[in-house]
Coordinates of C-alpha atoms and ligand atoms in Angstrom, one line a residue:
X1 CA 272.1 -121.1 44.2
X2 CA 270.6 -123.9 42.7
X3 CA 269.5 -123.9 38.5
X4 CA 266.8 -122.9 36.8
X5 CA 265.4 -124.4 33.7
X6 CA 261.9 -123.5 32.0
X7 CA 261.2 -126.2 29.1
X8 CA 258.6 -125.4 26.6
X9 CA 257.5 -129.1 26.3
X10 CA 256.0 -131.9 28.5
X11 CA 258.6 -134.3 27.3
X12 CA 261.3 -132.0 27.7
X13 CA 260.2 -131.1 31.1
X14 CA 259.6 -134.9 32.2
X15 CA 263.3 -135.8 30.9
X16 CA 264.9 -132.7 33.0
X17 CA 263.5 -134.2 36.0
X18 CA 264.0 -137.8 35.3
X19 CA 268.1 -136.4 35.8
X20 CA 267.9 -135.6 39.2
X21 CA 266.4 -133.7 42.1
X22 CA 264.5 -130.8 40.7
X23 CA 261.3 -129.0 42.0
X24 CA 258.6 -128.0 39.9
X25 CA 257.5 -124.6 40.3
X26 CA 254.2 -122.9 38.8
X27 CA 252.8 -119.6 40.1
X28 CA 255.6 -119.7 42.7
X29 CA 253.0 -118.5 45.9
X30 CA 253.6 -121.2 48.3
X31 CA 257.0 -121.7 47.1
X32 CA 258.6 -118.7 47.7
X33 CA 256.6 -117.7 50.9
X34 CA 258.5 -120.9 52.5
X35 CA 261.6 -120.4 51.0
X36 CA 261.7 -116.7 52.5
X37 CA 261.1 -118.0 55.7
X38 CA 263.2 -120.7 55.8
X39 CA 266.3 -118.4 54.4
X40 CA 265.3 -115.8 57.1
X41 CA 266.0 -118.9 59.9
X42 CA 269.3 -119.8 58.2
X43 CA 268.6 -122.4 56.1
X44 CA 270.0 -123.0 52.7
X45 CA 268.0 -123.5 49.7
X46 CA 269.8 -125.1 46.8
X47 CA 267.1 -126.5 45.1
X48 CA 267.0 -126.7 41.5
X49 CA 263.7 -125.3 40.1
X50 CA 261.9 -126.5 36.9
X51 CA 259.8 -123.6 35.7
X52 CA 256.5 -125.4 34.1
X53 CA 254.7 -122.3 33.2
X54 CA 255.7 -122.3 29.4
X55 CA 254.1 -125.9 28.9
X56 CA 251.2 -125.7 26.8
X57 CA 249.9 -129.1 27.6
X58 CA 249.6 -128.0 31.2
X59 CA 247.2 -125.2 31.0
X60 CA 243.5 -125.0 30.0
X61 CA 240.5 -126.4 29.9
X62 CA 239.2 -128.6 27.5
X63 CA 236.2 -131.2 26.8
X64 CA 236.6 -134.5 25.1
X65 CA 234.9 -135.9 22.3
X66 CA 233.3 -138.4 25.4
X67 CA 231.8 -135.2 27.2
X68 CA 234.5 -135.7 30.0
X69 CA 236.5 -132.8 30.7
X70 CA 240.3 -131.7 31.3
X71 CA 242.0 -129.1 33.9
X72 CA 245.5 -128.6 32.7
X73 CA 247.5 -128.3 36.3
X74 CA 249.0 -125.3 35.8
X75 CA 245.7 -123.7 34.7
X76 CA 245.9 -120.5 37.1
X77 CA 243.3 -119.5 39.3
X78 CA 242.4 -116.2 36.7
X79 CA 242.1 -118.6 33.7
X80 CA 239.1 -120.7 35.9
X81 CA 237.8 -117.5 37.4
X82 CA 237.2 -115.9 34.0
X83 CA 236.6 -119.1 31.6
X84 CA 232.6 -120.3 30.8
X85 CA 231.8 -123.5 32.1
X86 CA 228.7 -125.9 33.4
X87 CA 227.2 -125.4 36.4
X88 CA 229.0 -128.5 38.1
X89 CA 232.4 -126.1 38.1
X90 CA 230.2 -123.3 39.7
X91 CA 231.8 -124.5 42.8
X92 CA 235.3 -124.6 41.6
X93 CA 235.1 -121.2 40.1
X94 CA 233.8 -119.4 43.0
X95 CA 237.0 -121.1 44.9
X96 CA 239.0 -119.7 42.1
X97 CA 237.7 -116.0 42.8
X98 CA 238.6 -116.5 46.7
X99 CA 242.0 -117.5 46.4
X100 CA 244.3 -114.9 47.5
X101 CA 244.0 -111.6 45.5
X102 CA 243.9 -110.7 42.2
X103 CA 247.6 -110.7 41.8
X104 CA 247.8 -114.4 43.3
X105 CA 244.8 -115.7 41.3
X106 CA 247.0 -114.4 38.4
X107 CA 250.0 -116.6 39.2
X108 CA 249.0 -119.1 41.1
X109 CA 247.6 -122.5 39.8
X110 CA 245.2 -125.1 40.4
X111 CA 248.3 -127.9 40.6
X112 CA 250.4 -126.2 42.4
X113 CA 247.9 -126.2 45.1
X114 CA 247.0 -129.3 45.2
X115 CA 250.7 -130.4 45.3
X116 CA 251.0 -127.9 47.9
X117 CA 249.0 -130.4 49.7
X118 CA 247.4 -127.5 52.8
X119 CA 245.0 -129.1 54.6
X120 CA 243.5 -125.2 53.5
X121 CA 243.8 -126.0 50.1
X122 CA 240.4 -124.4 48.5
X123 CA 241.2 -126.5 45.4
X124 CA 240.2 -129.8 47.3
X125 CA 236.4 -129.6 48.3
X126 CA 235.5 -128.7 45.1
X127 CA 237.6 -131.4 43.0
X128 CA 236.2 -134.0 45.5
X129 CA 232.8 -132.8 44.6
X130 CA 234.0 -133.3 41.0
X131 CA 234.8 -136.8 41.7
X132 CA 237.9 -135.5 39.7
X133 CA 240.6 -138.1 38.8
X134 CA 244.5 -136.5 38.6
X135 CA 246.6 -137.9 35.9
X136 CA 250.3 -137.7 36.6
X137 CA 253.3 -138.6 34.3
X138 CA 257.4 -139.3 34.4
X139 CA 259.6 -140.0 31.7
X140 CA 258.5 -144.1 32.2
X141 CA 254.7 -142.9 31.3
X142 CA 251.4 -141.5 32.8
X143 CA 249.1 -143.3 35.7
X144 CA 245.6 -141.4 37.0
X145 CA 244.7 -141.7 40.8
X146 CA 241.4 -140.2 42.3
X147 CA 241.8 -137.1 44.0
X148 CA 241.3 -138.9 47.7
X149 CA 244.7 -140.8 47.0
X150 CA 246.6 -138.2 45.5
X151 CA 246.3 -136.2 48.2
X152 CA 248.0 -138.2 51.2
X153 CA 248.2 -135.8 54.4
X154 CA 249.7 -132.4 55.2
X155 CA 251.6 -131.5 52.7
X156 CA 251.9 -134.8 51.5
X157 CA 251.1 -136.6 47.8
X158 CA 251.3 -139.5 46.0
X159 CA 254.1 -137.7 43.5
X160 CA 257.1 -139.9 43.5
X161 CA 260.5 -138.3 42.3
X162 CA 260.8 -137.8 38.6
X163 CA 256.6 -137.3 38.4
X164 CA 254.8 -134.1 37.6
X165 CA 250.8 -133.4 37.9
X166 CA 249.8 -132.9 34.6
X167 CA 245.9 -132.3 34.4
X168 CA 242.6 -133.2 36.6
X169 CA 239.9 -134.8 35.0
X170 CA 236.1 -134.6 35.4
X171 CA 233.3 -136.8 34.3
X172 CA 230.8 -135.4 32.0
X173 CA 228.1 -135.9 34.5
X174 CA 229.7 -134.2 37.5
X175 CA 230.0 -131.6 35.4
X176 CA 226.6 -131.1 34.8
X177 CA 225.5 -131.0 38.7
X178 CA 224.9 -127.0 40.0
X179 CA 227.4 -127.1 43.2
X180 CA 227.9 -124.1 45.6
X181 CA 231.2 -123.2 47.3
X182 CA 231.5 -121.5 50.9
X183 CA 234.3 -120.5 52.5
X184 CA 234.7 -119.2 56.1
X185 CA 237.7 -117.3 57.2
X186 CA 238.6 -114.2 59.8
X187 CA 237.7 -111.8 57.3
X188 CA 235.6 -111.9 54.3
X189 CA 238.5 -111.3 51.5
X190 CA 242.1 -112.3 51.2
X191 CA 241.8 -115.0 54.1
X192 CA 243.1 -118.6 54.7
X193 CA 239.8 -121.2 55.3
X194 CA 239.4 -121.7 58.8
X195 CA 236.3 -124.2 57.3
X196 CA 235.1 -124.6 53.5
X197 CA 232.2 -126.5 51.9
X198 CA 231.5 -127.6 48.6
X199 CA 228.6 -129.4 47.6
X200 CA 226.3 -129.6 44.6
X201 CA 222.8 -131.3 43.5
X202 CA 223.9 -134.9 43.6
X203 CA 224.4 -135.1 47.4
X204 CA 228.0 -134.8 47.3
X205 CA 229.5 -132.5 50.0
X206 CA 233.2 -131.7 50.9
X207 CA 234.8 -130.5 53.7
X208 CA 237.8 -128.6 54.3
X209 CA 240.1 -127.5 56.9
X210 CA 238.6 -129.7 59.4
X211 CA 241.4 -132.4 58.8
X212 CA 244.9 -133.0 57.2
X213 CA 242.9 -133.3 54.2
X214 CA 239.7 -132.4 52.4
X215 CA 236.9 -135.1 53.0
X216 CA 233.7 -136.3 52.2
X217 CA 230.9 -135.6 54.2
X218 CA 230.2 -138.8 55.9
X219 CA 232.8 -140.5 54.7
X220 CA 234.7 -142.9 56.9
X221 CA 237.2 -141.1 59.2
X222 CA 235.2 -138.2 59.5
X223 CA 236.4 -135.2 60.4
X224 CA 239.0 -134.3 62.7
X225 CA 240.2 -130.7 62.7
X226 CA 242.8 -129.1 65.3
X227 CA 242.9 -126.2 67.7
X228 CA 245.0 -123.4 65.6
X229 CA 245.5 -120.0 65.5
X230 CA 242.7 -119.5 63.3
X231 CA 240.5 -121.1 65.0
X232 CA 239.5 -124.4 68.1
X233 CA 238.7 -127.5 66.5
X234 CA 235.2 -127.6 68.4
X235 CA 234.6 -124.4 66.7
X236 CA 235.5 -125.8 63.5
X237 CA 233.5 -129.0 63.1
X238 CA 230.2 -126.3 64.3
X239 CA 231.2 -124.5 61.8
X240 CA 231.4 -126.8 59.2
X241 CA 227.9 -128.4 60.5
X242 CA 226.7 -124.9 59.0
X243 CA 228.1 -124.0 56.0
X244 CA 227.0 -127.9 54.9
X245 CA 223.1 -127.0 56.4
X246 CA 224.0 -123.5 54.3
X247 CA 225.4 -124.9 51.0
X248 CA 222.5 -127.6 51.0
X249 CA 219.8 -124.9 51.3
X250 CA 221.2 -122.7 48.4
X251 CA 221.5 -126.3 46.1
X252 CA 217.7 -126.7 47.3
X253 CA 216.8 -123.1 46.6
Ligands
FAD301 C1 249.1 -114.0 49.9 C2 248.7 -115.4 49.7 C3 247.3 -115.7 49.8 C4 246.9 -117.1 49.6 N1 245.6 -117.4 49.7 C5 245.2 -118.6 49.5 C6 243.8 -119.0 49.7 O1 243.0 -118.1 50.0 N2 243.5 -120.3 49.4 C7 244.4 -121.2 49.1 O2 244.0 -122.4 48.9 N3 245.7 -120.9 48.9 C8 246.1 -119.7 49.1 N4 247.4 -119.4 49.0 C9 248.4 -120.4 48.6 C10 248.7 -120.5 47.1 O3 248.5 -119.3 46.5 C11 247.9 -121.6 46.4 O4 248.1 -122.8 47.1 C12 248.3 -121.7 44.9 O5 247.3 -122.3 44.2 C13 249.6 -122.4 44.7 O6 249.9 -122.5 43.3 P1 251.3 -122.1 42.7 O7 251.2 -122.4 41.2 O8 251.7 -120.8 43.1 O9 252.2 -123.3 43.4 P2 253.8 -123.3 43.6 O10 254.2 -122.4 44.7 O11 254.5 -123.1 42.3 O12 254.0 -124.8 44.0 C14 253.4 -125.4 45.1 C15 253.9 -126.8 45.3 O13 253.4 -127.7 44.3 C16 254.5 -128.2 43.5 N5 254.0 -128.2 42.2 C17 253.4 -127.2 41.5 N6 252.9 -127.6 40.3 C18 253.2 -128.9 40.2 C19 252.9 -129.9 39.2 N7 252.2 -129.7 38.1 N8 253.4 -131.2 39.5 C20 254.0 -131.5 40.6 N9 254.3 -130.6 41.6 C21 253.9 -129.3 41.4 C22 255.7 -127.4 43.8 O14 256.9 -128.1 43.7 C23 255.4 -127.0 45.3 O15 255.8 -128.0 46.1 C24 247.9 -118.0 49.2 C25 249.2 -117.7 49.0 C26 249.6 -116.4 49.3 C27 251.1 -116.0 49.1

């Protein structure tokens, strides 16, 4: 078995894995899942987990005296679901109330999935929309990437060892801009993205599930999705044709 530690402070938290290899953990719900399965095939899972969920610093949302505003990442899913914000989060918030359940959206966080780093990852589309910046720290001090080069790949980030995600940011006037959020799974609750959209009034649109990771509509690269058991890739990039043609209509309506 490895340890478990749950600090109470940033600081404290950044100095516990400044010491060695420990893995943050927030609402748990991709962690476990893949710890289960990889215990069921055998393999051992030492891993020392540093519990981030008493860290005040890392949950919330907040506006700055400069209008821009702050995500704390482990600001679960419920929190955004429930909390009043502009219309520019409209997109983010309907994401938060399609996650999972109830009972995930009650553990789970906004960081953890985007550390989780699913090419499914709801989170994405709408923080892209956002034009939302994440600010990361270690013991050595804090840097802030855009969301485009946090997220690397499949399950891949920018994080380097001793470095935690500690909030997203969002410029005042993103905020501002109605989006819309559409999601399109098997089923019409409790259901992995085969291909999600957000979008709002200023023209930005992003797509997900359609490539290792969320993208801009027109961006360079384009979109490149895979045959899985969800769904082909020719039926995804149709797909996603739609639900932009769809999301663009409600901003217009
Ligand atoms: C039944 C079920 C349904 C689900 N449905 C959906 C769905 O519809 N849509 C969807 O997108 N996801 C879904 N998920 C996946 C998961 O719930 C989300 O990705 C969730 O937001 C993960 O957050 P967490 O706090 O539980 O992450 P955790 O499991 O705690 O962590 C995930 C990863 O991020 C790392 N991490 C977490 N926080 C930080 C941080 N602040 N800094 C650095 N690293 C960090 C961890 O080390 C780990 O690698 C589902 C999961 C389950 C079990």
């Amino acid at each position: 078995m490895g340890e478990y530690r749950r600090p109470r402070g940033l600081r404290e938290a950044l100095s516990i894995l400044s010491d060695g290899p420990w893995r943050p953990i927030a609402g748990g719900t991709d962690i476990f899942p893949a710890r289960a399965h990889a215990m069921a095939w055998g393999a051992p899972t030492p891993e020392n987990l540093l519990d981030i969920t008493g860290i005040e610093e890392l949950r919330g949302v907040s506006r700055g005296a400069d209008g821009n505003w702050r995500i704390g990442a482990a600001t679960r899913w419920a929190a955004l679901r429930e909390t009043v914000l502009p219309p520019g989060f409209d997109a983010l918030r309907t994401a938060a109330r399609q996650v999972g359940g109830r009972q995930i959206q009650a553990r789970a966080t906004l960081g953890g999935n985007l550390c989780n780093a699913s090419p499914a990852a709801d989170g994405v589309p709408p923080l892209l929309v956002l034009d939302a910046e994440a600010e990361i720290a270690s013991r050595e001090g804090s840097r802030r990437l855009k969301l485009g080069d946090f997220i690397l790949g499949n399950r891949r980030t920018a994080l380097m060892a001793g470095e935690l995600l500690v909030a997203l940011h969002i410029p005042a006037h993103a905020a501002e801009s109605p989006s819309v959020f559409l999601k399109l799974g098997a089923r019409a609750h409790l259901v992995i993205s085969i291909v999600m959209v957000a979008a709002n009034a200023a023209g930005r649109v992003a797509v997900g599930s359609c490539s290792e990771v969320a993208r801009l509509w027109g961006a360079e690269g384009g979109l490149s999705p895979i045959d899985d058991v969800r769904a082909t890739a020719d039926y995804r990039v149709a797909a996603a044709a739609e639900l932009v043609f769809r999301a663009r209509e409600s901003l217009a309506a």
